CSV table of C-alpha atoms in Angstrom, one decimal:
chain,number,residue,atom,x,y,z
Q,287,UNK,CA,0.0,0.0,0.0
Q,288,UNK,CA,1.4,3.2,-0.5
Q,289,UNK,CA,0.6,6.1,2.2
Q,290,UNK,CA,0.3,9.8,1.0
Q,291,UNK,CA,1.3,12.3,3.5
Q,292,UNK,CA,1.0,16.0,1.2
Q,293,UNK,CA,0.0,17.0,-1.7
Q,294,UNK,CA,2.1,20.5,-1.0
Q,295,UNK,CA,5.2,21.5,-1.8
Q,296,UNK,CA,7.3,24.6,-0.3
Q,297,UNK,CA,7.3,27.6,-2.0
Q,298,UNK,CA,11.3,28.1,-2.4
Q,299,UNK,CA,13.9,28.0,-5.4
Q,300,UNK,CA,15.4,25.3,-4.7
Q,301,UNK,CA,13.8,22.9,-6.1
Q,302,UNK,CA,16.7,20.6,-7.9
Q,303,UNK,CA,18.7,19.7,-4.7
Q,304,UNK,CA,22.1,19.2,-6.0
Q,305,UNK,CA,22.3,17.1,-9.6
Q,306,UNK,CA,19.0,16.3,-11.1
Q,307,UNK,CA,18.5,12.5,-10.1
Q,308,UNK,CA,15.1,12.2,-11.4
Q,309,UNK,CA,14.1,9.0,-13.4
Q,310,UNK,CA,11.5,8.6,-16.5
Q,311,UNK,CA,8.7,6.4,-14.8
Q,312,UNK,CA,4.9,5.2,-15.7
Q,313,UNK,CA,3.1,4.8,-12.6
Q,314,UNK,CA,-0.5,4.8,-14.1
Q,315,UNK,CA,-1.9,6.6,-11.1
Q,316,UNK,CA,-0.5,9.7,-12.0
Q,317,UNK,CA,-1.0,12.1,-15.1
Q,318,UNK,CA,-0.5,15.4,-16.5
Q,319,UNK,CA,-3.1,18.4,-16.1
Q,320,UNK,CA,-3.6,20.3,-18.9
Q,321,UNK,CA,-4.2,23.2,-19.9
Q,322,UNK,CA,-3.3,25.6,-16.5
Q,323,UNK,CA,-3.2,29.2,-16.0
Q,324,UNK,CA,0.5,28.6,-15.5
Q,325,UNK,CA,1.3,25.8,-17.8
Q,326,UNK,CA,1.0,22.2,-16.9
Q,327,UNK,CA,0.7,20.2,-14.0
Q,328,UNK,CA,0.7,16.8,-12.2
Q,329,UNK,CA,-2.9,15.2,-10.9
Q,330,UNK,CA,-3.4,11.9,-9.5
Q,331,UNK,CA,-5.9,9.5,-8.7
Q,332,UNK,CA,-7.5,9.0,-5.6
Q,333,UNK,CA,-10.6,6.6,-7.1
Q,334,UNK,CA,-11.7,5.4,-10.2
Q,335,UNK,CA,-13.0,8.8,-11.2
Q,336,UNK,CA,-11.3,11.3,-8.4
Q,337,UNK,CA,-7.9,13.1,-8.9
Q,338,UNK,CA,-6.4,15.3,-6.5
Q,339,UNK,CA,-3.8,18.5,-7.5
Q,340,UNK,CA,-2.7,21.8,-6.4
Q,341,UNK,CA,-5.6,24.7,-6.4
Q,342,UNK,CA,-3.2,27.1,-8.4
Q,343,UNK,CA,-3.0,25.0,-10.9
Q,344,UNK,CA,-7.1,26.0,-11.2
Q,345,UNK,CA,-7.9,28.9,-12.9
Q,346,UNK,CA,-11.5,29.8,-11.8
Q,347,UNK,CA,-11.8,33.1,-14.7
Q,348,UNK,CA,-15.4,32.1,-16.1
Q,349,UNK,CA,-14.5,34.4,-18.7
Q,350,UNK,CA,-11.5,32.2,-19.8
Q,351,UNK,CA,-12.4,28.8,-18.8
Q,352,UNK,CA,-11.2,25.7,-21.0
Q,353,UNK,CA,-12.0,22.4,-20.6
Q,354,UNK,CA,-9.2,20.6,-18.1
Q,355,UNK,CA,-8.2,17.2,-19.8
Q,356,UNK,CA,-6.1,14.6,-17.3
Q,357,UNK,CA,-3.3,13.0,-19.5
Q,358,UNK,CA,-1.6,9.1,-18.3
Q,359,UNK,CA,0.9,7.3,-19.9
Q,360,UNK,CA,2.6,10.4,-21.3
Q,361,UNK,CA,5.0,9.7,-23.9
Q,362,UNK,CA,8.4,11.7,-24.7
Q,363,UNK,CA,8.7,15.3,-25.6
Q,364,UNK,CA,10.4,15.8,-29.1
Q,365,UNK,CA,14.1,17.1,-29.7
Q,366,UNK,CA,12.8,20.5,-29.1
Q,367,UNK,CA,11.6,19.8,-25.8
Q,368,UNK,CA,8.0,20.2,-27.1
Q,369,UNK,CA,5.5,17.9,-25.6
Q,370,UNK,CA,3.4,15.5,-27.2
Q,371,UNK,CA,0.0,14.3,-26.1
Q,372,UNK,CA,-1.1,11.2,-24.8
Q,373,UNK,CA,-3.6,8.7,-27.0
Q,374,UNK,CA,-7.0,10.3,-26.9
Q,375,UNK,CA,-8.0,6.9,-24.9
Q,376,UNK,CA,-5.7,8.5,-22.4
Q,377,UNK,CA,-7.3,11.3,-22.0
Q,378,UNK,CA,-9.9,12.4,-19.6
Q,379,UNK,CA,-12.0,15.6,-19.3
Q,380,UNK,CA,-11.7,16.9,-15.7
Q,381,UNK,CA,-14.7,19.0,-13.8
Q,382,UNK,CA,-13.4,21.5,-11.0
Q,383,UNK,CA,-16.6,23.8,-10.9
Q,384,UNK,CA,-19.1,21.0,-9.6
Q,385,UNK,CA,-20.8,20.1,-12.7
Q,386,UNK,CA,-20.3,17.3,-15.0
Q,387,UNK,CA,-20.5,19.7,-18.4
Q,388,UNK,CA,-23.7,21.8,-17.1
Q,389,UNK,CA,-26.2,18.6,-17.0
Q,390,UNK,CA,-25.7,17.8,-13.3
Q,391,UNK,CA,-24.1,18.8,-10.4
Q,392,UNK,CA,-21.4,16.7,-8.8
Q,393,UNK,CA,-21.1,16.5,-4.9
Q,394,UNK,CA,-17.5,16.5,-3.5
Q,395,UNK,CA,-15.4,18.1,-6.2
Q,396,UNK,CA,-13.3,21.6,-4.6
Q,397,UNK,CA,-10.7,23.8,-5.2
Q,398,UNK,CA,-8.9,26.6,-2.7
Q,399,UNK,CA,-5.3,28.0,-3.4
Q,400,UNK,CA,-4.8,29.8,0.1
Q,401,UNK,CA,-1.0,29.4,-0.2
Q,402,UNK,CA,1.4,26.7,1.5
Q,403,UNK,CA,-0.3,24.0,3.2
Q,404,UNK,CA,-3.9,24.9,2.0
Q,405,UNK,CA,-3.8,25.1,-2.0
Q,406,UNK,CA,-5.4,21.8,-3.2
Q,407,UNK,CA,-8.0,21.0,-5.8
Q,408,UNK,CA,-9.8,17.7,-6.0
Q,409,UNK,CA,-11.7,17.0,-9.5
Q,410,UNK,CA,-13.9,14.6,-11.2
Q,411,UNK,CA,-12.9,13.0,-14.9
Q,412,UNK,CA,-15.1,12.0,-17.0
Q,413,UNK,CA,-15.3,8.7,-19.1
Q,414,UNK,CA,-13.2,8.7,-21.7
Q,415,UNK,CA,-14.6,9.4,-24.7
Q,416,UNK,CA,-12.8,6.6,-26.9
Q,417,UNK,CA,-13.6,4.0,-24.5
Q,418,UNK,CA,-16.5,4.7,-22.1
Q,419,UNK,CA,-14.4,3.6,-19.0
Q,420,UNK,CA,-13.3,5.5,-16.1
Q,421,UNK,CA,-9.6,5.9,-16.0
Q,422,UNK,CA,-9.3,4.2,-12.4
Q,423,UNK,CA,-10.7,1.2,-14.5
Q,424,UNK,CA,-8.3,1.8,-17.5
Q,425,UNK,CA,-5.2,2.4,-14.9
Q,426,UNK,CA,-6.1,-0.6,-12.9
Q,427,UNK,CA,-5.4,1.2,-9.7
Q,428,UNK,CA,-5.2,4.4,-7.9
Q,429,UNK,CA,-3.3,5.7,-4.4
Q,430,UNK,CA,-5.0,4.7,-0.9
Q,431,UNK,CA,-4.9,7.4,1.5
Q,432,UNK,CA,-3.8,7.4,4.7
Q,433,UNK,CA,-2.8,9.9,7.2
Q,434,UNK,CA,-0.3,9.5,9.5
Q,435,UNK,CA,3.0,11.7,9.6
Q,436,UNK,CA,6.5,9.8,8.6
Q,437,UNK,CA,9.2,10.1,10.8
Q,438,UNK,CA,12.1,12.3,9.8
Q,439,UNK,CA,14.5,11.1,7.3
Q,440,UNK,CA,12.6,8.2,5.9
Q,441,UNK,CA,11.8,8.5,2.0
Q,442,UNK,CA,9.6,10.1,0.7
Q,443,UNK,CA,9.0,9.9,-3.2
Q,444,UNK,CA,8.2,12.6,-5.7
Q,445,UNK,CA,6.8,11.8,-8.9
Q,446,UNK,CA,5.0,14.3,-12.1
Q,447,UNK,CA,5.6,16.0,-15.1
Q,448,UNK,CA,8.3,18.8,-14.5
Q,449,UNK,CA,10.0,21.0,-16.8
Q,450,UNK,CA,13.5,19.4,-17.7
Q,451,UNK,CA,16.5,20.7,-19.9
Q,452,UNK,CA,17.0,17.3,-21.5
Q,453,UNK,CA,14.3,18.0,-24.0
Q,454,UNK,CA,12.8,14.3,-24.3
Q,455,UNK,CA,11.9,14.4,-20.7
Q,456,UNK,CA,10.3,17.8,-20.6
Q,457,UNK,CA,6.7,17.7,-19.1
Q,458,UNK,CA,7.0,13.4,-19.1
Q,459,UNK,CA,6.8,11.6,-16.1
Q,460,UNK,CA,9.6,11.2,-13.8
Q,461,UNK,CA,10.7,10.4,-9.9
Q,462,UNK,CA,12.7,11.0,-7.4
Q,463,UNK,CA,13.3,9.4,-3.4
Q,464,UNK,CA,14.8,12.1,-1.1
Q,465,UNK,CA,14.6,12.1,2.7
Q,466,UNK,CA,12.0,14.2,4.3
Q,467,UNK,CA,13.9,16.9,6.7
Q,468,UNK,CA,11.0,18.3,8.5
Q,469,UNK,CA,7.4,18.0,9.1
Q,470,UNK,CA,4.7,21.5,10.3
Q,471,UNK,CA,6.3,24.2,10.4
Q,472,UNK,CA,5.2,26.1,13.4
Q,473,UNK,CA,3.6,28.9,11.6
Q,474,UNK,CA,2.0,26.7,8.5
Q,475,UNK,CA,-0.2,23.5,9.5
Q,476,UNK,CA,0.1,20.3,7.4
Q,477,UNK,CA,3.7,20.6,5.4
Q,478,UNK,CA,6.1,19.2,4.8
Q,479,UNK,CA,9.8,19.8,4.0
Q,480,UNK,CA,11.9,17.4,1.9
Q,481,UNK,CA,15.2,17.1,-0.2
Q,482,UNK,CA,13.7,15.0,-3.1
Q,483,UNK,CA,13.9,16.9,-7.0
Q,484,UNK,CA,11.2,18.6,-8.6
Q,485,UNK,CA,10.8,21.4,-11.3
Q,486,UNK,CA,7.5,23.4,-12.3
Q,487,UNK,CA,4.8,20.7,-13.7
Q,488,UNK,CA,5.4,18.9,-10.6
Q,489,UNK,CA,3.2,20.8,-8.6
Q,490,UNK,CA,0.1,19.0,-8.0
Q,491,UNK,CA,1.7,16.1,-7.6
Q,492,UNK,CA,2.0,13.5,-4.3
Q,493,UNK,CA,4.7,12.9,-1.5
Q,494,UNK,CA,4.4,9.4,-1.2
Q,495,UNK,CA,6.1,7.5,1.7
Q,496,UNK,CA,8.7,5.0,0.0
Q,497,UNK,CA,10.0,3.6,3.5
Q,498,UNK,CA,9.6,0.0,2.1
Q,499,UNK,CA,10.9,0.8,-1.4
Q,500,UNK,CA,8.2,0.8,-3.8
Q,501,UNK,CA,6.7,3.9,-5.8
């Protein structure tokens, strides 16, 4: 089973910590977000329709809303470093604003960007339109929750689509184990500080506990 802790990440400029030692990787519970207000970012699945991100990678302007489309099994960017979309039976249509496309309201689905510790989003997909299924169904899995606070130095893993200067990994999925260094700071609630590599993309994406090894 594999434990997630916090969705947040600091807000500091260091976010490579030392070489870049992250790896290409296709765990099928997690996938791009596209489009954002501030380019792309990393979602991941709580259920067979449910993922969880970061609220600023919501933008709530009615005016210039887009539909949000969830991307697995991303494949390499191109020599250029431009990214290349999954296969449309990859793709999944994601509802923020508690509607399924105006025909119903959806119960449960959120969003608040309130800073460190509080800036979380949690959206429905919709079944994909090449296939009919839910993309927990077409993953064959998702994370399992669970609450409790790791100990200091034990592993934590990162794992989303950053921005990379090798160009065939920009925006692709890749991870990273670093030890986590501190847990609630005393003026911000529910964070956590680690030494694990990420770039911009990544937000969004989970801290997973990797104490026993596995991603």
């Amino acid at each position: 089973t594999t434990d997630i802790y916090n969705i947040s990440k600091l807000d500091i400029d260091e976010t490579i910590c030392g070489n870049d030692d992250r790896e290409l990787s296709s765990d099928p519970r997690i996938g791009r977000l596209v489009p954002t207000a501030g380019g792309k970012c990393t979602a991941w699945l709580i259920s067979n329709d449910v993922i969880v991100t970061a609220g600023h990678c919501y933008d709530d302007d009615e005016n210039e809303r887009v539909p949000y489309l969830v991307e697995f099994n991303v494949p390499l960017s191109n020599a250029d470093g431009s990214d290349n979309a999954s296969e449309p039976e990859d793709r999944y249509q994601v509802r923020f604003d508690g509607s399924d496309g105006g025909i119903t309201p959806v119960e449960g689905i959120d969003w608040l960007n309130a800073a460190i510790g509080n800036d979380w989003a949690v959206g429905r997909l919709l079944r994909n339109e090449e296939t009919g299924l839910l993309a927990g169904d077409s993953q064959g899995c998702w994370v399992n929750l669970e609450f409790d606070t790791p100990s200091l130095g034990s592993p934590v893993r990162i794992t989303g689509h950053g921005l990379d200067d090798e160009p065939v990994k920009n925006l692709v999925q890749q991870t990273q184990v670093g030890p986590l260094v501190a847990d609630d700071q005393a003026e911000v609630e529910y964070v956590l500080e680690y030494q694990t590599d990420t770039m911009g993309g990544n937000s969004g994406g989970p801290v997973i506990s990797d104490s026993t090894g596995g991603a």
